[in-house]
Amino acid sequence: MSKQASRTSYEPVSRGDNRDGAAGNEKVMLKPVVGMFGSIAFIVGSIIGTGIFLSPTGILAGVSGSVGWSLVFWVFCAAISTCGAYCYVELASIFKKSGGDFTFMDEIYGPMVGYVRVWIMFFMGCPVWSAVQCIVVATYITTPFFQCNDPPFIAVRLLSICVLLVTIFINCYSTILATRFQIIYTIAKNVGLAVIILSGIVLLCRGETDNFRNAFQSQEPFDVRKISGALYAGMFAYSGWSFLIFIVEEVKNPKRTMPIAMNISMTLVTVLYLLANISYLTAMTPQEIIGSDAVAADYAVRVLGSWSWLIWAFVAISAAGCLNSGVYTRTRLIFAASREGRFPRILSFIHIKHHTPILPLILPIPITLVMLCWANVWFLINFMGFIEVIFQTMCYCIIPYVRWKYPEREIPFKTNILVSLVAIAANIFLMVLTMISVPIDCLIGVCFIAAAVGLYYLDLFITSHPDKYSGVTDKINNLLQRLFLSVQQEGKTY
C-alpha cells in the first residue's frame, strides 16, 4: 500500500549514528520477558481495579437488594467475561502478533478499520483511561489527609500528574521493571482484598449472618432496566482481562502461557470477588451498600476503625496497578499499528538501550494532561466504554467468520463456537443498554468514529502526494528518532 511506503521513505537513523554504545551488538527488539507469573499479574492486576470497591452498589441495586441474586450476578458476569477472554486467546493464537483487537480487526476488516481503532486509542483511549486512573489514585491517597472530605481539586490534579509521569518513566525505562511493579501492585491489591475478606470471616464466625437469611428475597419487584444496570456494573468490575493479549510477542511461550494464565486469573478473581461481597454483607445491610458511594471505604470505617486508612491505600494501589498495566499494554497497540503502516512508522521504533517503544509512551502525555485539567473527566467513560464494546464485538465476530472462511486453518487454542456466540450476544445487549441509558454519550462516541474515518481518507490523500508533504514529515521523523534514540525493530517477534 502506498501509505506504508511513503511513511518509510525517509532514511532512518541507524544505531551507529547515535553516540551510545550501551546497546552493543544486541538486536533492538521487544523481548519475551513476561512469564506465567507475570502474565497472571497483568491479568489480575488489570481486572482488580476500583470495580470490586464500587460495583457492589450497582449490582445490589439492580437486583432490588436481593443478596442471593447479587452473588449469582457476580458469577454470571464472570462467566460472560471468561467467554470473552477465551475468544481473545484464540484470536491471539491465530494472529500471533501484539496489538490486541487492532491486529485482529486490521487483518480481517482491512486497513480503514485498523486505522480507526488505533486513532481512537491514541487520541482518546490512552489519555482518557490514564487520566481516570490517575485521578482515582490521587483521590484515594489525599482523601484520608482531609478527614475523608473531598480533597482540593488542585491537590488531586497535581498528584495525578506526578503519578502519570512516574508510571510513564517506569515503562520507558524497562519492560522488566514495569512487569515487576505490576507484580508488586497485584500482590498489594490482593493483600487489601485479603484484609476485607479475613475481617468478614471473623464477623461470620461471630454470627453476623442476618443479611444472608432469606437471601433470594427482594424488597421490590425486579425491573428489567435495573437488572441491565447490574449486568453493566458487573462487566465493568471484570474488565481488563484483554490486556495480556496486547503484548503477546512479549509473553514467554504464549501458546501455553496465555490459556493457563487466563484460566487461573479469572478463577482467582471470581473467588476473591465473591468472598469480598460476602464480607461487605457481614457488616452492612443491602440498603447501606446501595446508598454507599465507596463500599470498601465505608466498610473499613465500620470494621477497621482507625486502621481504615489501609483500605484507602489499597484502593489507590489497585488503581495504580490498572494504570501501569493499561499504559504498558495500550501502547503496544499503537506500536503494532505503526509497524503495520496504519500510523506513522516512527511510533514503532524501539529505544536502542531500554528496548521499549518509547514514543507511543511519551507522545500521548500532553493529551492526558489536558484530560487531567478537565473538571469532570468521568463523563468520558461512557462514550469510551461504548466505543470499546463496539470494537470488542467486532473481534468476537471474527471467530465464527474464520471458522467458516478458513476451515483448514491451524488454530493452536480453539474454543467452542458457542463461547463466541455468548460473548457476541452479551455485548450486543450491553450496547443496546448503553444507547437507551446514555444516548448522548453514545452519539459522541459515534461522532469520534466518524471523525477517525474522515481522517483516514485525509491521510490517504496526504500520503498519495509525497512530493508536497514528505519533506516535512521526514524531518519530523528524523528529529524524533534522534531525540529519543530509537530505531526500527531489528528482529521478528511473531
Tab-separated table of C-alpha atoms in Angstrom:
chain	number	residue	atom	x	y	z
A	1	MET	CA	0.000	0.000	0.000
A	2	SER	CA	1.387	3.433	-0.914
A	3	LYS	CA	0.665	4.723	2.549
A	4	GLN	CA	3.106	2.299	4.091
A	5	ALA	CA	5.819	3.033	1.556
A	6	SER	CA	5.623	6.777	1.955
A	7	ARG	CA	5.928	6.600	5.687
A	8	THR	CA	9.221	4.760	5.454
A	9	SER	CA	10.629	6.762	2.554
A	10	TYR	CA	12.976	8.747	4.776
A	11	GLU	CA	16.340	7.284	5.778
A	12	PRO	CA	16.084	6.073	9.381
A	13	VAL	CA	18.852	6.863	11.816
A	14	SER	CA	20.964	3.777	12.429
A	15	ARG	CA	22.373	2.812	15.776
A	16	GLY	CA	25.790	3.878	14.608
A	17	ASP	CA	24.529	7.445	14.216
A	18	ASN	CA	23.715	7.568	17.937
A	19	ARG	CA	26.692	8.122	20.191
A	20	ASP	CA	25.585	5.446	22.596
A	21	GLY	CA	27.340	2.114	22.784
A	22	ALA	CA	25.137	0.693	25.517
A	23	ALA	CA	23.184	-1.404	23.092
A	24	GLY	CA	26.304	-3.198	21.825
A	25	ASN	CA	25.619	-5.735	19.100
A	26	GLU	CA	22.374	-6.916	20.655
A	27	LYS	CA	19.398	-6.691	18.324
A	28	VAL	CA	16.965	-3.895	19.137
A	29	MET	CA	13.595	-5.599	19.530
A	30	LEU	CA	10.873	-6.387	22.023
A	31	LYS	CA	11.932	-9.167	24.364
A	32	PRO	CA	9.733	-12.039	25.632
A	33	VAL	CA	10.143	-11.215	29.322
A	34	VAL	CA	6.628	-11.887	30.677
A	35	GLY	CA	6.389	-15.393	32.133
A	36	MET	CA	3.493	-17.267	33.691
A	37	PHE	CA	3.527	-15.364	36.985
A	38	GLY	CA	3.935	-12.045	35.196
A	39	SER	CA	1.033	-12.902	32.876
A	40	ILE	CA	-1.214	-13.711	35.827
A	41	ALA	CA	-0.112	-10.478	37.493
A	42	PHE	CA	-1.029	-8.457	34.383
A	43	ILE	CA	-4.475	-10.037	34.095
A	44	VAL	CA	-5.361	-9.976	37.802
A	45	GLY	CA	-3.785	-6.552	38.238
A	46	SER	CA	-5.751	-5.181	35.295
A	47	ILE	CA	-9.090	-6.641	36.403
A	48	ILE	CA	-8.912	-5.839	40.112
A	49	GLY	CA	-9.001	-2.073	39.994
A	50	THR	CA	-11.704	0.001	41.592
A	51	GLY	CA	-14.579	-2.216	40.396
A	52	ILE	CA	-14.791	-4.525	43.418
A	53	PHE	CA	-14.724	-1.491	45.697
A	54	LEU	CA	-17.548	0.301	43.820
A	55	SER	CA	-19.591	-2.183	41.745
A	56	PRO	CA	-21.354	-3.974	44.656
A	57	THR	CA	-23.621	-0.921	44.872
A	58	GLY	CA	-24.726	-1.175	41.236
A	59	ILE	CA	-25.314	-4.917	41.316
A	60	LEU	CA	-27.326	-4.910	44.544
A	61	ALA	CA	-29.420	-2.001	43.292
A	62	GLY	CA	-30.029	-3.841	40.037
A	63	VAL	CA	-31.424	-6.940	41.770
A	64	SER	CA	-33.601	-4.916	44.171
A	65	GLY	CA	-31.410	-5.614	47.202
A	66	SER	CA	-31.517	-9.425	46.902
A	67	VAL	CA	-28.303	-10.800	48.442
A	68	GLY	CA	-28.578	-14.204	46.781
A	69	TRP	CA	-29.259	-12.871	43.308
A	70	SER	CA	-26.418	-10.357	43.645
A	71	LEU	CA	-23.953	-13.203	44.219
A	72	VAL	CA	-25.451	-15.087	41.270
A	73	PHE	CA	-24.882	-11.974	39.140
A	74	TRP	CA	-21.224	-11.832	40.141
A	75	VAL	CA	-20.772	-15.419	38.931
A	76	PHE	CA	-22.787	-14.769	35.762
A	77	CYS	CA	-20.689	-11.698	34.863
A	78	ALA	CA	-17.541	-13.732	35.496
A	79	ALA	CA	-18.777	-16.408	33.082
A	80	ILE	CA	-19.530	-13.833	30.353
A	81	SER	CA	-16.143	-12.165	30.827
A	82	THR	CA	-14.395	-15.537	30.696
A	83	CYS	CA	-16.103	-16.260	27.368
A	84	GLY	CA	-14.697	-13.007	26.010
A	85	ALA	CA	-11.253	-13.833	27.406
A	86	TYR	CA	-11.241	-17.228	25.688
A	87	CYS	CA	-12.214	-15.567	22.400
A	88	TYR	CA	-9.257	-13.191	22.607
A	89	VAL	CA	-6.842	-16.000	23.498
A	90	GLU	CA	-7.993	-17.917	20.413
A	91	LEU	CA	-7.577	-14.841	18.214
A	92	ALA	CA	-4.093	-14.221	19.644
A	93	SER	CA	-3.141	-17.824	18.877
A	94	ILE	CA	-4.283	-17.315	15.268
A	95	PHE	CA	-2.569	-14.000	14.502
A	96	LYS	CA	0.400	-14.259	16.913
A	97	LYS	CA	1.066	-10.502	16.922
A	98	SER	CA	0.947	-7.861	19.636
A	99	GLY	CA	-1.703	-5.158	19.306
A	100	GLY	CA	-4.783	-6.980	20.552
A	101	ASP	CA	-8.017	-6.028	18.832
A	102	PHE	CA	-6.217	-3.710	16.387
A	103	THR	CA	-4.311	-6.685	14.975
A	104	PHE	CA	-7.443	-8.817	14.726
A	105	MET	CA	-9.524	-6.132	13.002
A	106	ASP	CA	-6.733	-4.947	10.715
A	107	GLU	CA	-6.180	-8.490	9.439
A	108	ILE	CA	-9.862	-9.264	8.854
A	109	TYR	CA	-11.703	-5.968	8.293
A	110	GLY	CA	-8.929	-4.108	6.480
A	111	PRO	CA	-6.752	-1.007	6.931
A	112	MET	CA	-9.544	1.543	7.441
A	113	VAL	CA	-10.968	-0.250	10.477
A	114	GLY	CA	-7.455	-0.788	11.833
A	115	TYR	CA	-6.677	2.904	11.396
A	116	VAL	CA	-9.886	3.947	13.163
A	117	ARG	CA	-9.096	1.622	16.069
A	118	VAL	CA	-5.596	2.942	16.638
A	119	TRP	CA	-6.659	6.579	16.120
A	120	ILE	CA	-9.311	6.213	18.829
A	121	MET	CA	-6.813	4.526	21.139
A	122	PHE	CA	-4.042	7.106	20.625
A	123	PHE	CA	-6.108	10.277	20.866
A	124	MET	CA	-8.848	9.163	23.280
A	125	GLY	CA	-8.360	5.680	24.767
A	126	CYS	CA	-4.893	6.046	26.285
A	127	PRO	CA	-5.435	9.630	27.573
A	128	VAL	CA	-8.941	9.033	28.971
A	129	TRP	CA	-8.242	5.792	30.841
A	130	SER	CA	-4.863	7.041	32.089
A	131	ALA	CA	-6.429	10.288	33.346
A	132	VAL	CA	-9.248	8.456	35.134
A	133	GLN	CA	-6.906	6.020	36.884
A	134	CYS	CA	-4.508	8.824	37.876
A	135	ILE	CA	-7.386	10.790	39.418
A	136	VAL	CA	-8.566	7.718	41.334
A	137	VAL	CA	-5.057	7.096	42.692
A	138	ALA	CA	-4.612	10.733	43.715
A	139	THR	CA	-8.090	10.983	45.250
A	140	TYR	CA	-7.676	7.911	47.436
A	141	ILE	CA	-4.189	8.977	48.532
A	142	THR	CA	-5.216	12.519	49.522
A	143	THR	CA	-8.691	11.938	50.995
A	144	PRO	CA	-7.519	10.498	54.365
A	145	PHE	CA	-5.478	13.675	54.917
A	146	PHE	CA	-8.649	15.788	54.707
A	147	GLN	CA	-10.724	13.829	57.265
A	148	CYS	CA	-12.377	11.841	54.434
A	149	ASN	CA	-13.799	15.045	52.903
A	150	ASP	CA	-13.312	15.940	49.258
A	151	PRO	CA	-9.653	16.966	48.773
A	152	PRO	CA	-8.818	20.222	46.915
A	153	PHE	CA	-9.090	19.985	43.130
A	154	ILE	CA	-5.577	21.345	42.544
A	155	ALA	CA	-4.011	18.883	45.003
A	156	VAL	CA	-5.641	15.921	43.295
A	157	ARG	CA	-4.631	17.086	39.822
A	158	LEU	CA	-1.007	17.844	40.745
A	159	LEU	CA	-0.615	14.453	42.393
A	160	SER	CA	-2.294	12.857	39.359
A	161	ILE	CA	0.345	14.405	37.108
A	162	CYS	CA	3.111	13.015	39.324
A	163	VAL	CA	1.542	9.544	39.255
A	164	LEU	CA	1.263	9.678	35.464
A	165	LEU	CA	4.858	10.790	34.896
A	166	VAL	CA	6.301	8.198	37.280
A	167	THR	CA	4.324	5.420	35.578
A	168	ILE	CA	5.418	6.570	32.106
A	169	PHE	CA	9.061	6.719	33.243
A	170	ILE	CA	8.925	3.161	34.610
A	171	ASN	CA	7.503	1.844	31.340
A	172	CYS	CA	10.030	3.783	29.251
A	173	TYR	CA	12.970	2.619	31.335
A	174	SER	CA	12.391	-1.134	31.301
A	175	THR	CA	9.723	-3.669	30.437
A	176	ILE	CA	11.130	-5.924	33.147
A	177	LEU	CA	10.816	-3.129	35.720
A	178	ALA	CA	7.245	-2.404	34.625
A	179	THR	CA	6.421	-6.117	34.947
A	180	ARG	CA	7.943	-6.269	38.432
A	181	PHE	CA	5.937	-3.237	39.512
A	182	GLN	CA	2.814	-4.916	38.143
A	183	ILE	CA	3.550	-7.989	40.246
A	184	ILE	CA	4.017	-5.780	43.324
A	185	TYR	CA	0.763	-3.915	42.613
A	186	THR	CA	-1.093	-7.196	42.152
A	187	ILE	CA	0.215	-8.648	45.403
A	188	ALA	CA	-0.619	-5.440	47.285
A	189	LYS	CA	-4.186	-5.192	45.984
A	190	ASN	CA	-4.770	-8.852	46.826
A	191	VAL	CA	-3.494	-8.141	50.339
A	192	GLY	CA	-6.082	-5.352	50.532
A	193	LEU	CA	-8.830	-7.734	49.472
A	194	ALA	CA	-7.491	-10.289	51.959
A	195	VAL	CA	-7.889	-7.732	54.777
A	196	ILE	CA	-11.539	-7.245	53.791
A	197	ILE	CA	-12.153	-10.988	53.378
A	198	LEU	CA	-10.456	-12.027	56.637
A	199	SER	CA	-12.302	-9.382	58.629
A	200	GLY	CA	-15.518	-10.636	57.048
A	201	ILE	CA	-14.714	-14.222	58.035
A	202	VAL	CA	-14.170	-13.052	61.604
A	203	LEU	CA	-17.590	-11.368	61.594
A	204	LEU	CA	-19.183	-14.508	60.137
A	205	CYS	CA	-17.647	-16.579	62.930
A	206	ARG	CA	-19.162	-14.141	65.410
A	207	GLY	CA	-22.592	-14.849	63.955
A	208	GLU	CA	-23.084	-11.784	61.734
A	209	THR	CA	-25.311	-13.637	59.275
A	210	ASP	CA	-28.556	-11.660	59.419
A	211	ASN	CA	-28.226	-10.388	55.850
A	212	PHE	CA	-27.975	-13.943	54.481
A	213	ARG	CA	-31.363	-15.074	55.782
A	214	ASN	CA	-33.952	-15.272	53.010
A	215	ALA	CA	-31.101	-14.395	50.677
A	216	PHE	CA	-33.150	-14.597	47.458
A	217	GLN	CA	-35.944	-12.397	48.743
A	218	SER	CA	-36.070	-8.955	47.134
A	219	GLN	CA	-37.570	-5.810	48.595
A	220	GLU	CA	-39.420	-4.846	45.399
A	221	PRO	CA	-40.231	-6.439	42.010
A	222	PHE	CA	-37.365	-6.793	39.571
A	223	ASP	CA	-37.012	-4.040	36.972
A	224	VAL	CA	-35.513	-5.065	33.607
A	225	ARG	CA	-33.636	-1.782	33.269
A	226	LYS	CA	-32.174	-2.118	36.769
A	227	ILE	CA	-31.133	-5.690	36.027
A	228	SER	CA	-29.380	-4.390	32.920
A	229	GLY	CA	-27.560	-1.870	35.097
A	230	ALA	CA	-26.432	-4.685	37.384
A	231	LEU	CA	-25.008	-6.548	34.395
A	232	TYR	CA	-23.177	-3.419	33.239
A	233	ALA	CA	-21.686	-2.873	36.724
A	234	GLY	CA	-20.546	-6.492	36.905
A	235	MET	CA	-18.934	-6.415	33.467
A	236	PHE	CA	-17.115	-3.220	34.458
A	237	ALA	CA	-15.707	-4.939	37.549
A	238	TYR	CA	-14.314	-7.791	35.423
A	239	SER	CA	-12.961	-5.630	32.596
A	240	GLY	CA	-9.214	-5.689	31.946
A	241	TRP	CA	-8.740	-9.347	31.015
A	242	SER	CA	-7.798	-8.394	27.426
A	243	PHE	CA	-4.627	-6.529	28.379
A	244	LEU	CA	-2.352	-9.578	28.157
A	245	ILE	CA	-3.390	-10.112	24.520
A	246	PHE	CA	-1.940	-6.709	23.612
A	247	ILE	CA	1.583	-7.905	24.482
A	248	VAL	CA	1.551	-11.444	23.093
A	249	GLU	CA	5.013	-11.001	21.495
A	250	GLU	CA	6.493	-10.256	24.924
A	251	VAL	CA	4.992	-13.353	26.570
A	252	LYS	CA	7.191	-16.407	27.005
A	253	ASN	CA	5.715	-19.430	25.210
A	254	PRO	CA	2.344	-17.694	24.631
A	255	LYS	CA	0.683	-20.818	23.213
A	256	ARG	CA	0.924	-22.441	26.657
A	257	THR	CA	1.137	-19.416	28.947
A	258	MET	CA	-1.905	-17.399	27.856
A	259	PRO	CA	-4.655	-20.041	28.238
A	260	ILE	CA	-3.326	-21.223	31.612
A	261	ALA	CA	-2.813	-17.673	32.902
A	262	MET	CA	-6.307	-16.675	31.780
A	263	ASN	CA	-7.900	-19.686	33.490
A	264	ILE	CA	-6.054	-19.129	36.760
A	265	SER	CA	-6.676	-15.373	36.736
A	266	MET	CA	-10.404	-15.470	36.015
A	267	THR	CA	-10.962	-18.189	38.622
A	268	LEU	CA	-8.926	-16.316	41.240
A	269	VAL	CA	-10.687	-13.006	40.592
A	270	THR	CA	-14.142	-14.622	40.732
A	271	VAL	CA	-13.417	-16.282	44.093
A	272	LEU	CA	-11.971	-13.067	45.545
A	273	TYR	CA	-14.939	-11.022	44.348
A	274	LEU	CA	-17.461	-13.431	45.874
A	275	LEU	CA	-15.631	-13.520	49.221
A	276	ALA	CA	-15.301	-9.715	49.265
A	277	ASN	CA	-19.033	-9.268	48.660
A	278	ILE	CA	-19.878	-11.748	51.401
A	279	SER	CA	-17.588	-9.780	53.728
A	280	TYR	CA	-19.300	-6.491	52.891
A	281	LEU	CA	-22.649	-8.056	53.748
A	282	THR	CA	-21.483	-9.170	57.199
A	283	ALA	CA	-21.166	-5.548	58.323
A	284	MET	CA	-23.514	-3.604	56.032
A	285	THR	CA	-27.114	-4.180	55.059
A	286	PRO	CA	-28.060	-4.263	51.347
A	287	GLN	CA	-29.699	-0.835	51.773
A	288	GLU	CA	-26.482	0.621	53.204
A	289	ILE	CA	-24.427	-0.800	50.362
A	290	ILE	CA	-26.857	0.567	47.761
A	291	GLY	CA	-26.609	4.018	49.362
A	292	SER	CA	-22.801	3.998	49.523
A	293	ASP	CA	-20.539	5.782	47.037
A	294	ALA	CA	-17.472	3.838	48.198
A	295	VAL	CA	-18.449	0.493	49.697
A	296	ALA	CA	-14.949	-0.597	50.701
A	297	ALA	CA	-14.212	2.698	52.461
A	298	ASP	CA	-17.487	2.641	54.419
A	299	TYR	CA	-16.899	-1.000	55.343
A	300	ALA	CA	-13.380	-0.194	56.539
A	301	VAL	CA	-14.540	2.700	58.728
A	302	ARG	CA	-17.126	0.441	60.341
A	303	VAL	CA	-14.967	-2.662	60.815
A	304	LEU	CA	-11.340	-1.477	60.952
A	305	GLY	CA	-11.848	1.803	62.787
A	306	SER	CA	-8.645	3.821	62.998
A	307	TRP	CA	-6.975	1.393	60.568
A	308	SER	CA	-9.473	2.177	57.819
A	309	TRP	CA	-6.828	4.240	56.007
A	310	LEU	CA	-5.313	0.920	54.902
A	311	ILE	CA	-8.240	0.299	52.574
A	312	TRP	CA	-7.900	3.784	51.076
A	313	ALA	CA	-4.242	2.968	50.402
A	314	PHE	CA	-5.062	-0.413	48.862
A	315	VAL	CA	-7.690	1.114	46.567
A	316	ALA	CA	-5.083	3.651	45.406
A	317	ILE	CA	-2.634	0.807	44.755
A	318	SER	CA	-5.311	-1.090	42.822
A	319	ALA	CA	-5.884	1.912	40.562
A	320	ALA	CA	-2.101	2.356	40.161
A	321	GLY	CA	-1.862	-1.264	39.038
A	322	CYS	CA	-4.585	-0.697	36.444
A	323	LEU	CA	-2.793	2.446	35.272
A	324	ASN	CA	0.531	0.615	34.898
A	325	SER	CA	-0.939	-2.333	33.012
A	326	GLY	CA	-3.015	-0.004	30.822
A	327	VAL	CA	-0.030	2.153	29.888
A	328	TYR	CA	2.087	-0.935	29.203
A	329	THR	CA	-0.429	-2.738	27.032
A	330	ARG	CA	-2.275	0.049	25.183
A	331	THR	CA	0.984	1.469	23.861
A	332	ARG	CA	1.666	-1.956	22.291
A	333	LEU	CA	-1.482	-1.498	20.220
A	334	ILE	CA	-0.094	1.796	18.890
A	335	PHE	CA	3.311	0.152	18.359
A	336	ALA	CA	1.756	-2.726	16.392
A	337	ALA	CA	-0.395	-0.383	14.282
A	338	SER	CA	2.600	1.779	13.381
A	339	ARG	CA	4.643	-1.291	12.465
A	340	GLU	CA	1.859	-2.302	10.050
A	341	GLY	CA	1.807	1.175	8.469
A	342	ARG	CA	-1.542	2.280	9.888
A	343	PHE	CA	0.085	5.062	11.922
A	344	PRO	CA	3.388	6.945	11.484
A	345	ARG	CA	6.165	4.345	11.322
A	346	ILE	CA	8.245	6.299	13.836
A	347	LEU	CA	5.867	5.165	16.604
A	348	SER	CA	7.019	1.569	16.103
A	349	PHE	CA	10.685	2.350	16.798
A	350	ILE	CA	12.450	0.840	19.817
A	351	HIS	CA	14.839	2.605	22.193
A	352	ILE	CA	18.356	1.305	21.485
A	353	LYS	CA	19.243	0.813	25.151
A	354	HIS	CA	15.999	0.092	27.010
A	355	HIS	CA	14.270	-1.884	24.221
A	356	THR	CA	10.935	-0.171	24.870
A	357	PRO	CA	8.579	1.571	22.386
A	358	ILE	CA	9.290	4.927	23.973
A	359	LEU	CA	7.443	7.237	21.552
A	360	PRO	CA	3.958	5.672	21.982
A	361	LEU	CA	4.506	6.068	25.725
A	362	ILE	CA	5.582	9.715	25.666
A	363	LEU	CA	3.583	11.357	22.870
A	364	PRO	CA	0.093	10.877	24.438
A	365	ILE	CA	1.228	12.689	27.615
A	366	PRO	CA	0.101	16.198	26.502
A	367	ILE	CA	-3.403	14.917	25.672
A	368	THR	CA	-3.572	13.125	29.024
A	369	LEU	CA	-2.574	16.334	30.818
A	370	VAL	CA	-5.434	18.144	29.091
A	371	MET	CA	-7.810	15.418	30.278
A	372	LEU	CA	-6.491	15.810	33.829
A	373	CYS	CA	-7.236	19.534	33.762
A	374	TRP	CA	-10.848	18.784	32.883
A	375	ALA	CA	-13.018	19.286	35.943
A	376	ASN	CA	-15.402	16.441	35.069
A	377	VAL	CA	-13.488	13.711	33.251
A	378	TRP	CA	-15.907	10.957	34.272
A	379	PHE	CA	-18.439	11.557	31.507
A	380	LEU	CA	-15.747	10.441	29.050
A	381	ILE	CA	-16.003	6.919	30.446
A	382	ASN	CA	-19.477	6.362	28.983
A	383	PHE	CA	-18.715	7.088	25.349
A	384	MET	CA	-15.261	5.467	25.529
A	385	GLY	CA	-16.846	2.375	27.062
A	386	PHE	CA	-19.421	2.299	24.261
A	387	ILE	CA	-16.689	2.514	21.625
A	388	GLU	CA	-14.689	-0.250	23.298
A	389	VAL	CA	-17.726	-2.561	23.334
A	390	ILE	CA	-18.255	-1.957	19.596
A	391	PHE	CA	-14.668	-2.918	18.764
A	392	GLN	CA	-14.781	-5.867	21.141
A	393	THR	CA	-17.932	-7.237	19.494
A	394	MET	CA	-16.329	-6.925	16.070
A	395	CYS	CA	-13.432	-9.033	17.340
A	396	TYR	CA	-15.728	-11.733	18.711
A	397	CYS	CA	-17.405	-11.977	15.297
A	398	ILE	CA	-14.048	-12.849	13.711
A	399	ILE	CA	-14.055	-16.311	15.318
A	400	PRO	CA	-17.150	-17.735	13.547
A	401	TYR	CA	-16.040	-15.980	10.344
A	402	VAL	CA	-12.570	-17.575	10.398
A	403	ARG	CA	-14.044	-20.978	11.239
A	404	TRP	CA	-16.344	-20.681	8.195
A	405	LYS	CA	-13.956	-18.990	5.747
A	406	TYR	CA	-10.778	-20.923	6.582
A	407	PRO	CA	-11.836	-24.334	7.919
A	408	GLU	CA	-8.359	-25.796	7.359
A	409	ARG	CA	-6.532	-23.021	9.220
A	410	GLU	CA	-4.491	-24.138	12.206
A	411	ILE	CA	-5.824	-22.732	15.482
A	412	PRO	CA	-3.479	-23.598	18.389
A	413	PHE	CA	-6.085	-22.695	21.042
A	414	LYS	CA	-9.621	-23.421	19.907
A	415	THR	CA	-12.729	-22.635	21.938
A	416	ASN	CA	-16.243	-23.952	21.463
A	417	ILE	CA	-18.111	-21.817	18.919
A	418	LEU	CA	-20.880	-21.283	21.480
A	419	VAL	CA	-18.400	-19.351	23.639
A	420	SER	CA	-18.007	-16.673	20.955
A	421	LEU	CA	-21.758	-16.565	20.295
A	422	VAL	CA	-22.472	-15.995	24.004
A	423	ALA	CA	-19.871	-13.204	24.105
A	424	ILE	CA	-21.378	-11.564	20.991
A	425	ALA	CA	-24.911	-11.700	22.402
A	426	ALA	CA	-23.822	-10.241	25.752
A	427	ASN	CA	-22.004	-7.330	24.102
A	428	ILE	CA	-24.907	-6.526	21.807
A	429	PHE	CA	-27.119	-6.402	24.872
A	430	LEU	CA	-24.665	-4.018	26.569
A	431	MET	CA	-24.609	-1.749	23.522
A	432	VAL	CA	-28.395	-1.563	23.411
A	433	LEU	CA	-28.472	-0.869	27.151
A	434	THR	CA	-25.943	1.953	26.807
A	435	MET	CA	-27.811	3.535	23.899
A	436	ILE	CA	-31.005	3.540	25.953
A	437	SER	CA	-29.367	4.815	29.144
A	438	VAL	CA	-26.979	7.492	27.799
A	439	PRO	CA	-27.870	8.187	24.138
A	440	ILE	CA	-25.961	11.490	24.003
A	441	ASP	CA	-22.705	9.866	25.162
A	442	CYS	CA	-23.169	7.122	22.560
A	443	LEU	CA	-23.737	9.742	19.865
A	444	ILE	CA	-20.480	11.451	20.863
A	445	GLY	CA	-18.697	8.101	20.553
A	446	VAL	CA	-20.145	7.544	17.066
A	447	CYS	CA	-19.019	11.051	16.078
A	448	PHE	CA	-15.447	10.245	17.120
A	449	ILE	CA	-15.530	7.099	14.994
A	450	ALA	CA	-16.852	9.108	12.029
A	451	ALA	CA	-14.087	11.677	12.549
A	452	ALA	CA	-11.482	8.889	12.512
A	453	VAL	CA	-12.883	7.601	9.198
A	454	GLY	CA	-12.600	11.113	7.740
A	455	LEU	CA	-9.015	11.414	8.940
A	456	TYR	CA	-8.206	8.051	7.340
A	457	TYR	CA	-9.150	9.370	3.906
A	458	LEU	CA	-7.355	12.653	4.580
A	459	ASP	CA	-4.274	10.632	5.477
A	460	LEU	CA	-4.571	8.691	2.217
A	461	PHE	CA	-4.730	11.985	0.306
A	462	ILE	CA	-1.630	13.345	2.038
A	463	THR	CA	0.412	10.164	1.556
A	464	SER	CA	-0.608	9.985	-2.108
A	465	HIS	CA	1.202	13.319	-2.679
A	466	PRO	CA	4.662	12.608	-1.232
A	467	ASP	CA	6.329	15.414	-3.182
A	468	LYS	CA	4.340	18.007	-1.240
A	469	TYR	CA	4.448	16.609	2.264
A	470	SER	CA	7.224	14.012	2.637
A	471	GLY	CA	9.944	16.598	3.255
A	472	VAL	CA	8.271	17.933	6.395
A	473	THR	CA	7.325	14.509	7.749
A	474	ASP	CA	10.800	13.119	7.111
A	475	LYS	CA	12.396	15.956	9.085
A	476	ILE	CA	9.985	15.419	11.995
A	477	ASN	CA	10.626	11.653	11.965
A	478	ASN	CA	14.408	12.065	11.959
A	479	LEU	CA	14.233	14.649	14.743
A	480	LEU	CA	12.112	12.364	16.939
A	481	GLN	CA	14.312	9.379	16.165
A	482	ARG	CA	17.498	11.187	17.176
A	483	LEU	CA	15.882	12.861	20.184
A	484	PHE	CA	14.553	9.596	21.629
A	485	LEU	CA	17.403	7.314	20.431
A	486	SER	CA	15.063	4.910	18.680
A	487	VAL	CA	15.486	2.624	15.683
A	488	GLN	CA	13.371	0.160	13.770
A	489	GLN	CA	12.930	-3.240	15.367
A	490	GLU	CA	15.790	-5.445	14.143
A	491	GLY	CA	14.278	-8.846	14.755
A	492	LYS	CA	10.943	-10.511	14.088
A	493	THR	CA	8.990	-11.316	17.286
A	494	TYR	CA	5.937	-13.016	15.805
